[in-house]
Coordinates of C-alpha atoms in Angstrom, one line a residue:
X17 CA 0.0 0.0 0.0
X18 CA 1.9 3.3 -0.8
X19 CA 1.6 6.2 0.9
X20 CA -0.5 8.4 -1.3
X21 CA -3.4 5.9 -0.4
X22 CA -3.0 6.6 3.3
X23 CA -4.1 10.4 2.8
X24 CA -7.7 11.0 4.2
X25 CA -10.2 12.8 2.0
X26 CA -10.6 16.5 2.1
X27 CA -14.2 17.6 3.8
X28 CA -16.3 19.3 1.3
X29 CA -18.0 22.6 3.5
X30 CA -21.1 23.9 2.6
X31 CA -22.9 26.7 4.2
X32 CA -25.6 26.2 6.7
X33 CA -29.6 27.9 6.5
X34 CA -30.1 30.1 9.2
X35 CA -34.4 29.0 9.4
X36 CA -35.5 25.4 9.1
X37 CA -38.2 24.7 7.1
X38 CA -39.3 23.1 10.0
X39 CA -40.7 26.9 10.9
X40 CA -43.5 26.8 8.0
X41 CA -46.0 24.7 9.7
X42 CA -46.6 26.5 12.9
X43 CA -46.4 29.5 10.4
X44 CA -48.9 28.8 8.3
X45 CA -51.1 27.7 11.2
X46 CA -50.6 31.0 13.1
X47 CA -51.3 32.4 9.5
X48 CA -54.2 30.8 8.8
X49 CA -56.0 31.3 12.7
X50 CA -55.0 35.3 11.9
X51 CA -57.2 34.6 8.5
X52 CA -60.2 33.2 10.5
X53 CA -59.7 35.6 13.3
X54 CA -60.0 38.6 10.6
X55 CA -63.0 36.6 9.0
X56 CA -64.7 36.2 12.0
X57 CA -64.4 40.1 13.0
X58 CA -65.3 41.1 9.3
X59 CA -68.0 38.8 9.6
X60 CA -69.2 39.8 12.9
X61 CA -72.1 41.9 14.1
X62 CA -72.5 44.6 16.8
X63 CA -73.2 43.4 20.1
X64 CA -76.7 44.5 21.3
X65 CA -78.6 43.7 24.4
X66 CA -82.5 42.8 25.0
X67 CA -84.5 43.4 28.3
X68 CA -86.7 40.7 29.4
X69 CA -89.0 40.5 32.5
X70 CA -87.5 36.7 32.5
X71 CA -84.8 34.7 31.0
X72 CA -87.4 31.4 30.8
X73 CA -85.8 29.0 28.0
X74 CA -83.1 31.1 27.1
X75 CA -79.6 29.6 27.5
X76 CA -76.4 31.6 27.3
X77 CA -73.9 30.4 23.8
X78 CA -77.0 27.8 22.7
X79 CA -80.1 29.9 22.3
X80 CA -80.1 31.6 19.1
X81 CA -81.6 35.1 17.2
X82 CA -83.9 34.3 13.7
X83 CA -85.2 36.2 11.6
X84 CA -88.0 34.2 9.2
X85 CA -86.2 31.0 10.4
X86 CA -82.8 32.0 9.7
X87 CA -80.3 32.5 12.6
X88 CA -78.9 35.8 12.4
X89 CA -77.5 36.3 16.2
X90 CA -76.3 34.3 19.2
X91 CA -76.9 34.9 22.7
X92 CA -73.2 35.1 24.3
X93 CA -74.6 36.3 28.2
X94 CA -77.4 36.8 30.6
X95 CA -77.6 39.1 33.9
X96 CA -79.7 40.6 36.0
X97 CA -80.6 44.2 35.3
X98 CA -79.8 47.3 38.2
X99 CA -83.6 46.6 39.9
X100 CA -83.1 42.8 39.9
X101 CA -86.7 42.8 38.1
X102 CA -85.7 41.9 35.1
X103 CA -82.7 40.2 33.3
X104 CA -80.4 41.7 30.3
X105 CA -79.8 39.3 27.3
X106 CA -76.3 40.6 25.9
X107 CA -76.3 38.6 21.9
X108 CA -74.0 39.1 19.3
X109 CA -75.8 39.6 16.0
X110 CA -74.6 39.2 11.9
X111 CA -72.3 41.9 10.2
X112 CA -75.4 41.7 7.7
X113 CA -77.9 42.1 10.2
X114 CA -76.3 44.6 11.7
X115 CA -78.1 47.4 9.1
X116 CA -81.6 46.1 10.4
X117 CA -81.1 46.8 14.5
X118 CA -83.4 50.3 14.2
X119 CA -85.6 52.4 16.4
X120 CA -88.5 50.6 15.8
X121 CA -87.1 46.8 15.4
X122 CA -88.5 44.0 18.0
X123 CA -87.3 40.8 19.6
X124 CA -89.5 38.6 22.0
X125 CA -89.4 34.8 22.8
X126 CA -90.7 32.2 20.5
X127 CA -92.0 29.5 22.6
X128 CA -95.7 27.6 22.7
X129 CA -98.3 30.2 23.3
X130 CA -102.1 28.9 23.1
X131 CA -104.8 31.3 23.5
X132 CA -108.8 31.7 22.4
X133 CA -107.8 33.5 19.0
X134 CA -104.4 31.3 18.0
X135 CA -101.9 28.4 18.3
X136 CA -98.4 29.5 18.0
X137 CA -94.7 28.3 18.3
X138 CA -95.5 24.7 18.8
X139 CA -92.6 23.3 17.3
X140 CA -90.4 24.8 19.4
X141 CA -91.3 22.3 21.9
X142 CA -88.3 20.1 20.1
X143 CA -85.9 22.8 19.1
X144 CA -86.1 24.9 21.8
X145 CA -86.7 28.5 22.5
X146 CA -85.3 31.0 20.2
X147 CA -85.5 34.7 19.8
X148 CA -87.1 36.3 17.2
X149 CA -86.0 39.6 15.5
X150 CA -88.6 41.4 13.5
X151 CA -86.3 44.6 11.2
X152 CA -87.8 48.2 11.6
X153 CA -88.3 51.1 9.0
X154 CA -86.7 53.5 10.7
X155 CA -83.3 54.8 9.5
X156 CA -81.8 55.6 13.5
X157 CA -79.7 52.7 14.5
X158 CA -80.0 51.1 18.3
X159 CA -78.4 48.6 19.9
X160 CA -80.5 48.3 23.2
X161 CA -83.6 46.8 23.3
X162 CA -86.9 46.4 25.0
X163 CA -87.8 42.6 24.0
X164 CA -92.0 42.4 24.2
X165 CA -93.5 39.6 26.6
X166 CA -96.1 38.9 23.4
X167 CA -95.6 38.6 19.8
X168 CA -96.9 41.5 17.6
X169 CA -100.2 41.0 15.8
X170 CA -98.7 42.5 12.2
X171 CA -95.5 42.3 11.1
X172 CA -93.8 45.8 11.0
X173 CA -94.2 46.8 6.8
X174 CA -97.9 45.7 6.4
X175 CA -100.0 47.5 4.5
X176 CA -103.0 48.6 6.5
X177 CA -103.9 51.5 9.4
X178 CA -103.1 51.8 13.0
X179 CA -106.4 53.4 14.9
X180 CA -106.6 53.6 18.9
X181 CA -109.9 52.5 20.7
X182 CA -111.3 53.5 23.9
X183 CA -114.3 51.7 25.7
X184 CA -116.3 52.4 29.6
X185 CA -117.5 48.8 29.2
X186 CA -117.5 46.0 31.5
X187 CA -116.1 43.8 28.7
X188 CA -112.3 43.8 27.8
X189 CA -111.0 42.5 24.8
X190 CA -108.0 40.7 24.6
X191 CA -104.7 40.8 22.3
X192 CA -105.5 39.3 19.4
X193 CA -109.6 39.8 19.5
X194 CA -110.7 40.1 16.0
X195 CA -112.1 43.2 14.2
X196 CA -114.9 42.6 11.9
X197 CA -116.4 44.7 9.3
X198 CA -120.1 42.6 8.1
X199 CA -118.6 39.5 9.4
X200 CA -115.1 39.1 7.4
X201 CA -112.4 39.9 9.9
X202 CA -110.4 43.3 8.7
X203 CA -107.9 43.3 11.8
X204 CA -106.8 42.9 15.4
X205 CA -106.3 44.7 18.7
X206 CA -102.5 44.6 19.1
X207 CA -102.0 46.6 22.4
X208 CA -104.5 46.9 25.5
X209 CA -104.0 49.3 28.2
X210 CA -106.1 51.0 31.1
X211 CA -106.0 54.3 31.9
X212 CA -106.3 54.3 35.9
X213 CA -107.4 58.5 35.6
X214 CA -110.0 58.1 33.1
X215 CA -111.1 54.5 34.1
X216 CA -111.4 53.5 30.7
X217 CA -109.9 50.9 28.2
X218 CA -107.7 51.6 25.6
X219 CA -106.9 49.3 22.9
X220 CA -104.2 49.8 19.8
X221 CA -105.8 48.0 16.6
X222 CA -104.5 47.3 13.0
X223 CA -106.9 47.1 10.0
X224 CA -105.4 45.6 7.2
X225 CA -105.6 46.6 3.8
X226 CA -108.1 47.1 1.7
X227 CA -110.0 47.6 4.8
X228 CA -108.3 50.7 6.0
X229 CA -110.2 52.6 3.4
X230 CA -113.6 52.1 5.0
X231 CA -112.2 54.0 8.0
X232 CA -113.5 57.5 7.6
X233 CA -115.1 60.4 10.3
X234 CA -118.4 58.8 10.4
X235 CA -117.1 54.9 10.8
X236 CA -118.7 53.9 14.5
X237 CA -117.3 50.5 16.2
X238 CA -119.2 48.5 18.4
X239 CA -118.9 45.4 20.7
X240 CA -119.0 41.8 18.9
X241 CA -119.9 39.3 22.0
X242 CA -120.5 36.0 22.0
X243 CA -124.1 35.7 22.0
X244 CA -126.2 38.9 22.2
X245 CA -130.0 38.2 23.5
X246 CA -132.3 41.0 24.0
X247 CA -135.6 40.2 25.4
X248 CA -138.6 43.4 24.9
X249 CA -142.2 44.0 24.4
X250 CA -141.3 43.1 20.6
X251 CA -140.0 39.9 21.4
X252 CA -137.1 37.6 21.8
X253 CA -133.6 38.9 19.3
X254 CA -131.0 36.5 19.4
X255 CA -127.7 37.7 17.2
X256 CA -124.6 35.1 17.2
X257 CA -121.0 36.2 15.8
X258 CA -118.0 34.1 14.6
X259 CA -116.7 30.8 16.2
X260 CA -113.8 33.5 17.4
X261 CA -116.3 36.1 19.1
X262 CA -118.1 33.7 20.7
X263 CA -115.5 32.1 22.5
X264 CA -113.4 35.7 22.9
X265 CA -115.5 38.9 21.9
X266 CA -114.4 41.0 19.5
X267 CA -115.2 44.5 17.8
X268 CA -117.2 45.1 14.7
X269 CA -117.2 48.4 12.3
X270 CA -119.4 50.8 9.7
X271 CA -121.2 53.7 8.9
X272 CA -124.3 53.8 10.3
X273 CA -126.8 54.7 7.9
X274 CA -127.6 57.8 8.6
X275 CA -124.6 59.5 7.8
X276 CA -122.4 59.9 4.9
X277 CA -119.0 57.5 4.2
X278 CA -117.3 60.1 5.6
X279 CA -113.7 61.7 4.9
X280 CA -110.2 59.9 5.2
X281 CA -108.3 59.5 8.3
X282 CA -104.9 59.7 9.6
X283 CA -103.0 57.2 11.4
X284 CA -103.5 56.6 15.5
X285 CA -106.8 58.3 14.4
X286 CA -109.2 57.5 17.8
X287 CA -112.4 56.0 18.0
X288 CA -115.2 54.8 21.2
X289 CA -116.8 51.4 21.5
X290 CA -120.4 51.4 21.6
X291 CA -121.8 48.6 23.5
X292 CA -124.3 47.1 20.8
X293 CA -125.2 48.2 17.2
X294 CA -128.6 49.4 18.5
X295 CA -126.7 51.9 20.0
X296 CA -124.7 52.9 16.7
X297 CA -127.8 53.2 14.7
X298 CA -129.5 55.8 17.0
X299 CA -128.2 59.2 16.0
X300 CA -125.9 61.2 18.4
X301 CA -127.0 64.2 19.9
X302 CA -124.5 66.1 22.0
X303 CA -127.0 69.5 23.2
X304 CA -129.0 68.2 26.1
X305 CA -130.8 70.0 29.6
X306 CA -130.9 68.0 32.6
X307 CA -134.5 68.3 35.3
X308 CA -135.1 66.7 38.2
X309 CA -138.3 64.8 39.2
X310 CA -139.0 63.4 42.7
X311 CA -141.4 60.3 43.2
X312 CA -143.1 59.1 46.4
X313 CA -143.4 55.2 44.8
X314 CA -140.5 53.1 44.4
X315 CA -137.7 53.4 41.8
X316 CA -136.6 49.9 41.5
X317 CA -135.9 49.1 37.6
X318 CA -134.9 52.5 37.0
X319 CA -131.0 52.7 36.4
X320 CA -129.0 55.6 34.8
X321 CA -128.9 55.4 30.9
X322 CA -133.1 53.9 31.2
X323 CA -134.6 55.7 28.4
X324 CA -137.3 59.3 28.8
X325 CA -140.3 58.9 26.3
X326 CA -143.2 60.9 25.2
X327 CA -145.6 59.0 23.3
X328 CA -143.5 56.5 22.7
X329 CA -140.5 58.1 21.3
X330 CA -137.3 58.7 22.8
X331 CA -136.4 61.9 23.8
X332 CA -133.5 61.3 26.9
X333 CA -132.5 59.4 29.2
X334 CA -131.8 58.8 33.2
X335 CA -128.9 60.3 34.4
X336 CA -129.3 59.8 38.3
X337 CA -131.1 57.7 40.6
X338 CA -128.9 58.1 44.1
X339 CA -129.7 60.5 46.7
X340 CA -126.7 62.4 47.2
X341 CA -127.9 65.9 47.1
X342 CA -127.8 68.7 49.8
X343 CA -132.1 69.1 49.9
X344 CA -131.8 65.3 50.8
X345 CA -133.7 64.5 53.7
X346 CA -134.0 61.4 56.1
X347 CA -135.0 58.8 53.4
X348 CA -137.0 56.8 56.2
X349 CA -139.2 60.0 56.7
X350 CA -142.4 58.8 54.9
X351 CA -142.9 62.5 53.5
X352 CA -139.7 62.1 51.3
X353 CA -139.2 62.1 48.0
X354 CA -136.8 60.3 45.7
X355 CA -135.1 62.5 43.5
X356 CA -134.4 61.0 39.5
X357 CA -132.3 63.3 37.7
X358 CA -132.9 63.1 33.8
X359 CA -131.5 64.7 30.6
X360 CA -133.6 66.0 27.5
X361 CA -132.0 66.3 24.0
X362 CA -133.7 69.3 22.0
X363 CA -132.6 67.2 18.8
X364 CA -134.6 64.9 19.7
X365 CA -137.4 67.6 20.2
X366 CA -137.7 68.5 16.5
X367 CA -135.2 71.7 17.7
X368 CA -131.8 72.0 16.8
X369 CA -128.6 70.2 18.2
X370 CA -126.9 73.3 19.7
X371 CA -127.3 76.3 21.9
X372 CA -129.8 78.1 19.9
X373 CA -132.4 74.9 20.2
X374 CA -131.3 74.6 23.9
X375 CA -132.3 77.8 24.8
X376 CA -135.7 77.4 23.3
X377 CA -136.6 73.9 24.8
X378 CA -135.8 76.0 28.4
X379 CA -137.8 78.6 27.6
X380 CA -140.4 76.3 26.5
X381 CA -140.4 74.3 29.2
X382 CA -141.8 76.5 31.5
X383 CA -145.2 76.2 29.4
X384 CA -144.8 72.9 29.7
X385 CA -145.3 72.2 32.8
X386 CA -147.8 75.0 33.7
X387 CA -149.8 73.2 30.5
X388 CA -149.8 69.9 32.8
X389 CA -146.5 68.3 31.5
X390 CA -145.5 65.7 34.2
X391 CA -143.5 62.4 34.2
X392 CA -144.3 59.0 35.4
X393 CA -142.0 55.6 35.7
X394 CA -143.7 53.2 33.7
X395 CA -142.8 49.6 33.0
X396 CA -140.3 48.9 30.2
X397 CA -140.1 45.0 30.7
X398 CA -142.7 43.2 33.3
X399 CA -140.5 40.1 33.0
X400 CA -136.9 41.9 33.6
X401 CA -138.1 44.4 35.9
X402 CA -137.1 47.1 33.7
X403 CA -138.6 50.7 33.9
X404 CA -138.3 54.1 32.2
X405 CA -139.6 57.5 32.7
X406 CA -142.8 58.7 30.6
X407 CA -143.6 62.4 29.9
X408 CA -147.6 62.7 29.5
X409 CA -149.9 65.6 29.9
X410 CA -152.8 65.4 32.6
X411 CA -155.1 67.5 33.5
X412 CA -153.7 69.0 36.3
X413 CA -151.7 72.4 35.7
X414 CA -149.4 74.9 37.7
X415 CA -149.6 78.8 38.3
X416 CA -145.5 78.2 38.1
X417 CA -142.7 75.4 38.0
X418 CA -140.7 74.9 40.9
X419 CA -137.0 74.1 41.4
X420 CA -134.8 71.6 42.8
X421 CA -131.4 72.6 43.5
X422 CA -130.3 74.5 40.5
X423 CA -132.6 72.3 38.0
X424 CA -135.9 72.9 37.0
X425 CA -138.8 70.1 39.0
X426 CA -141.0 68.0 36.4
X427 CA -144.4 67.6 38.1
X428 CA -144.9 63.4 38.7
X429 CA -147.9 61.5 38.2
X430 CA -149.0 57.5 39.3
X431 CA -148.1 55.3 36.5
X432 CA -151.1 54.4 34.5
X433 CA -150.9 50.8 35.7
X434 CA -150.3 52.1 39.0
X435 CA -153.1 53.9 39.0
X436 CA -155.1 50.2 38.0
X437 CA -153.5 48.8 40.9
X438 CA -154.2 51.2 43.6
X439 CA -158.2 50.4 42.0
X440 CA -157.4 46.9 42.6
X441 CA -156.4 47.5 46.0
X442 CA -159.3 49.9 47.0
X443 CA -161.9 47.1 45.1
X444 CA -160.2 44.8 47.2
X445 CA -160.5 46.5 50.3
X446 CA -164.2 47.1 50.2
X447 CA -165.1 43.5 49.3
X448 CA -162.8 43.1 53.1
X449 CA -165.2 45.2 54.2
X450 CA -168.4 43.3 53.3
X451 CA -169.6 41.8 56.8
X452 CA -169.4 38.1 54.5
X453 CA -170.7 37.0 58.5
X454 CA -173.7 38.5 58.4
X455 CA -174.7 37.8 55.3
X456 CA -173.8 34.2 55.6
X457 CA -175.7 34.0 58.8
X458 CA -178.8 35.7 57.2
X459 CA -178.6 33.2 54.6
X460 CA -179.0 30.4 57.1
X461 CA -182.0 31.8 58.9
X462 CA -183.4 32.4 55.2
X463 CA -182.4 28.9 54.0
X464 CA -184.2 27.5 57.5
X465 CA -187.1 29.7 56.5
X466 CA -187.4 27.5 53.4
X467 CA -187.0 24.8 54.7
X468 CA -189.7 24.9 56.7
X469 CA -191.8 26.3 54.2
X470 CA -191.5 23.8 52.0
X471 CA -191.8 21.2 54.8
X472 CA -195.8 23.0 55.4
X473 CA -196.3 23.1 51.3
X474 CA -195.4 19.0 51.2
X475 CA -197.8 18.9 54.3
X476 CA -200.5 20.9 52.6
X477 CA -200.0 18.8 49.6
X478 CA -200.6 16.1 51.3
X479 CA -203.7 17.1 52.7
X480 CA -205.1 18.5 49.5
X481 CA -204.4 15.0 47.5
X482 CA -206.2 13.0 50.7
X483 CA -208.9 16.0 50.0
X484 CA -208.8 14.9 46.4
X485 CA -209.6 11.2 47.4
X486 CA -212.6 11.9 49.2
X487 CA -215.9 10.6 47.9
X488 CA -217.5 14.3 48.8
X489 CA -214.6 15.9 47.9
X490 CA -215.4 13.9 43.9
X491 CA -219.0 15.5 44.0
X492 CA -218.2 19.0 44.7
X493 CA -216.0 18.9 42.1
X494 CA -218.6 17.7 39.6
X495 CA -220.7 20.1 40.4
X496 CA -218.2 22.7 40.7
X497 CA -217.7 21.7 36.5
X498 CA -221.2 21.6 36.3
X499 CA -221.6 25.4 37.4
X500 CA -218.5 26.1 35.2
X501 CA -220.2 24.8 31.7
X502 CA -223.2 26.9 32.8
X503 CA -220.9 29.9 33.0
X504 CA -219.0 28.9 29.9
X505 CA -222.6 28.5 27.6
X506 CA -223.8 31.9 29.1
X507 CA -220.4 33.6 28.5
X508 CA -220.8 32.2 24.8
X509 CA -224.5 33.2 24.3
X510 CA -222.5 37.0 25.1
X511 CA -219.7 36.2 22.7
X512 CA -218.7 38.5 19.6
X513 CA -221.7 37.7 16.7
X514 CA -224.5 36.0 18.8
X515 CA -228.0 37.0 19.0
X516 CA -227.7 38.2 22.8
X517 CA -224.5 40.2 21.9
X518 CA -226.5 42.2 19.2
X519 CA -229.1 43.3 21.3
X520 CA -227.3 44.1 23.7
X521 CA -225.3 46.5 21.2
X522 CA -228.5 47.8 20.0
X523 CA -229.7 48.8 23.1
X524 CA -226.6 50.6 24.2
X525 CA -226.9 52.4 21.1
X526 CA -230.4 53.4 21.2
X527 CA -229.1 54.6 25.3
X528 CA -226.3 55.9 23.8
X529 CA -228.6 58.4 21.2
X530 CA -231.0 59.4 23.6
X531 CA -228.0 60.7 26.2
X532 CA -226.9 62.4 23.2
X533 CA -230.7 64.1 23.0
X534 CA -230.5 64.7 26.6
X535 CA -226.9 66.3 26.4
X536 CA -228.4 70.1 25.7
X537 CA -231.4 69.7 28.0
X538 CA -228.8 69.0 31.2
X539 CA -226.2 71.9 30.0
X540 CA -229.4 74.2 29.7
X541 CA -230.9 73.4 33.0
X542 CA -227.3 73.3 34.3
X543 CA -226.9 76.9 33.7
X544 CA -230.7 78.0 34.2
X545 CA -232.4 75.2 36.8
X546 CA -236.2 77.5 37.0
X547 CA -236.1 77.0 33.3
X548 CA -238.7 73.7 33.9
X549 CA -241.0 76.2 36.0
X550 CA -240.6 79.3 33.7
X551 CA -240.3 79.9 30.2
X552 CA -237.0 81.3 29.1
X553 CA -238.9 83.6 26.6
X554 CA -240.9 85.9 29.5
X555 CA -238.9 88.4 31.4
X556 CA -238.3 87.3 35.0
X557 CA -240.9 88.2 37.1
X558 CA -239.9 90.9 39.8
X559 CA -241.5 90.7 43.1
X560 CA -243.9 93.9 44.0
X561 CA -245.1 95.5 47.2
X562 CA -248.0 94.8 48.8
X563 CA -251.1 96.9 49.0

């Protein structure tokens, strides 16, 4: 082996890289998590929070924000709010949703809500509770929220009219109660609230289109219950709504048709519930007098809002029937009256609606009741009870009305049936009066009286059919028929056309013509008796002296 082959090789050096490739992959991981960080903030929504009186199927990071069954937020936290009465639902919400959160936008809880008028959010019973987002119109952006405890009626954008309600009734209406127009339903009440001051209802309704266009000035609403039964002197009126109103009430609408259609509205225009359509169809009078009347009979039946007639047609109505007034008296004190206040429209008087034909009907009053104008309470309904107050005349006049308070008195009369009864009652009393004792007594002793009487005649009967059967008793009656043909055959020997009856004629004629001769011979000696001593032709001898 020589010595050039024990040399050792000569190290090739090369230079070293100062980063490993090694480096790339956390790189590009750190890269890409920076990529999905960015995409995720650019993708991203505001974060907004929602008040809600409860946080009642609502879970923090799992309960999500829709809007028409797509998600479109995330609720991320949920606190209490300052009052602890009340919890705040912080939710982060889509970068595209983000140009939707408005003044006017709404949120509330989609979860199974059954009432009279609707079924809703059933199938949340498997998914869960969500949150729904309903966008507003408004341009103003907002980020806090008031969340609603009820769905809205009508989606925000639907064509159709907002108009408020207010109603005195005893019936409420709830969300949701239909509004009918001739039976086809042309919205809903959305809102209800009460007004503590005013003690009245107040109810925010929708109609949808094209029924906002009926809405007008004269349009009049009216309570839709159930069943409506009204039972009068005409009879029995039965009227039945929808399967809906029956089971929840609701309101109906039109022009009543006495009035015109009516111009246009604006929106959050207010209207008043009437409590039937009776009520609609009777024109409105707003010019109207109040009097007083004071009765001595009871007032049972009679009830504020009862109806004032003359002759039948309705002119006012009752406004009072309590006592509270300062001439008020011990009401025990049989001498005291009961005061009814009433009210008088001069519309319905055939005067004007205003000032001008309420000025008249008080000055007319006056001759009224000097003329014999006075009120009665007459019977509306025998059956219900109900009563009303009826203006007559009766003859029975004053030299000048009197006053009660500051109102001017309406004379009072007794009801016409009142009148029949207190008749009734007097009849009544007199037949007490009849001494029924006596008479029955009387009637015995007479009734004994007969009796014996006719105990005597069937004694005296008796005797006169032994009489009959007596041997002598049969030949005094044959004679006694015997002396009755003898009378007979002389009766007919004087009969009409027999021999004995003609001259019997013909000497009361010839009797007859000589008292007729005699006639001036008795009126002659009548007024000259010596005339059958002295002639009447010599001159009455005069008596002379003797020589």
């Amino acid at each position: 082996m020589t010595p050039e082959n024990n040399e050792l090789p000569e190290a090739v050096v090369k230079p070293v890289n100062r980063i490993s490739t090694i480096w790339l992959i956390p790189l590009i991981a750190l890269t890409i998590g920076a990529w999905m960080v960015i995409d995720q903030w650019l993708k991203q929504g505001p974060l907004i929070t929602i008040e809600f009186s409860n946080a009642q199927g609502i879970s923090p990071k799992e309960s999500l924000i829709k809007l028409r069954n797509i998600t479109v937020g995330k609720v991320v936290d949920i606190k209490l709010n300052d009052k602890l009465d009340g919890v705040i639902v912080s939710a982060r919400m889509n970068r595209k949703a983000s140009e939707l959160l408005t003044k006017d936008s709404n949120f509330w809880v989609v979860k199974p809500r059954v009432s009279l008028s609707s079924v809703s959010g059933l199938s949340t019973i498997l998914s869960g509770y969500f949150i729904e987002f309903s966008p507003g119109e408004e341009k103003t952006s907002k980020y806090h929220f008031v969340g609603l405890e009820n769905p809205p009626s009508t989606p925000i954008g639907t064509p159709g009219l907002h108009i408020t309600l207010d109603s005195s009734s005893d019936n409420a209406f709830d969300i949701g109660a239909p509004v009918l127009f001739r039976g086809s339903q042309a919205g809903r009440i959305e809102y209800a609230h009460l007004n503590t001051e005013e003690g009245k209802m107040y109810y925010n309704v929708f109609i949808e289109a094209p029924y906002d266009k009926l809405i007008t000035t004269n349009t009049r609403f009216w309570e839709v219950t159930g069943i409506d039964f009204e039972l009068s002197g005409q009879g029995v009126r039965i009227n039945t709504g929808t399967i809906e109103t029956l089971l929840g009430g609701g309101v109906s609408f039109d022009v009543p048709a006495y009035l015109t259609k009516g111009e246009p509205i604006k929106e959050h225009a207010q209207f008043s519930i009437f409590p039937n359509k009776q009520k609609v169809n009777e024109r409105v009078f707003y010019a109207a007098q109040s009097y007083m009347l004071l009765f001595n009979q009871s007032i049972r039946g009679l009830k504020p809002g009862s109806p004032v007639e003359y002759k039948g047609l309705h002119i006012g109505e009752v406004v009072r029937t309590d006592i509270d007034y300062p001439e008020m008296s011990n009401v025990l004190d049989k001498n005291t009256l009961l005061p009814i206040m009433i009210k008088i429209y001069p519309g319905r008087l055939g005067l004007k609606d205003d000032e001008i034909g309420l000025h008249k009907m008080q000055r007319d009053m006056n001759q009224w009741i000097t003329s014999g104008l006075h009120g009665a309470i007459s019977n509306n309904n025998l059956l219900l009870g109900s009563k009303y107050i009826e203006l007559k005349y009766i003859d029975s006049s004053l030299e000048a009305p009197e006053t009660f308070g500051d109102l001017l008195l309406i004379p009072t009369a007794d009801d016409e049936l009142e009148q029949v009864m207190t008749r009734v009652s007097n009849i009544t009393k007199s037949i007490e009066e009849i001494p029924f004792n006596d008479i029955i007594k009387s009637t015995s002793k007479a009734l004994k009286v007969i009796t014996e009487s006719m105990d005597q005649f069937d004694s005296t009967s008796e005797r006169f059919e032994n009489l009959l059967n007596d041997p002598k008793s049969q030949t005094l009656i044959a004679q006694i028929n015997s002396t009755l043909k003898g009378v007979e055959s002389l009766t007919k020997s004087y009969s009409d056309g027999s021999k004995t009856n003609q001259q019997l004629n013909d000497v009361l004629q010839s009797l007859d013509k000589t008292i007729n001769n005699l006639t001036p011979l008795i009126m002659k000696l009548n007024m000259q008796p010596n005339r059958l001593i002295f002639n009447s032709d010599n001159a009455e001898v005069q008596p002379t002296a003797g020589n």
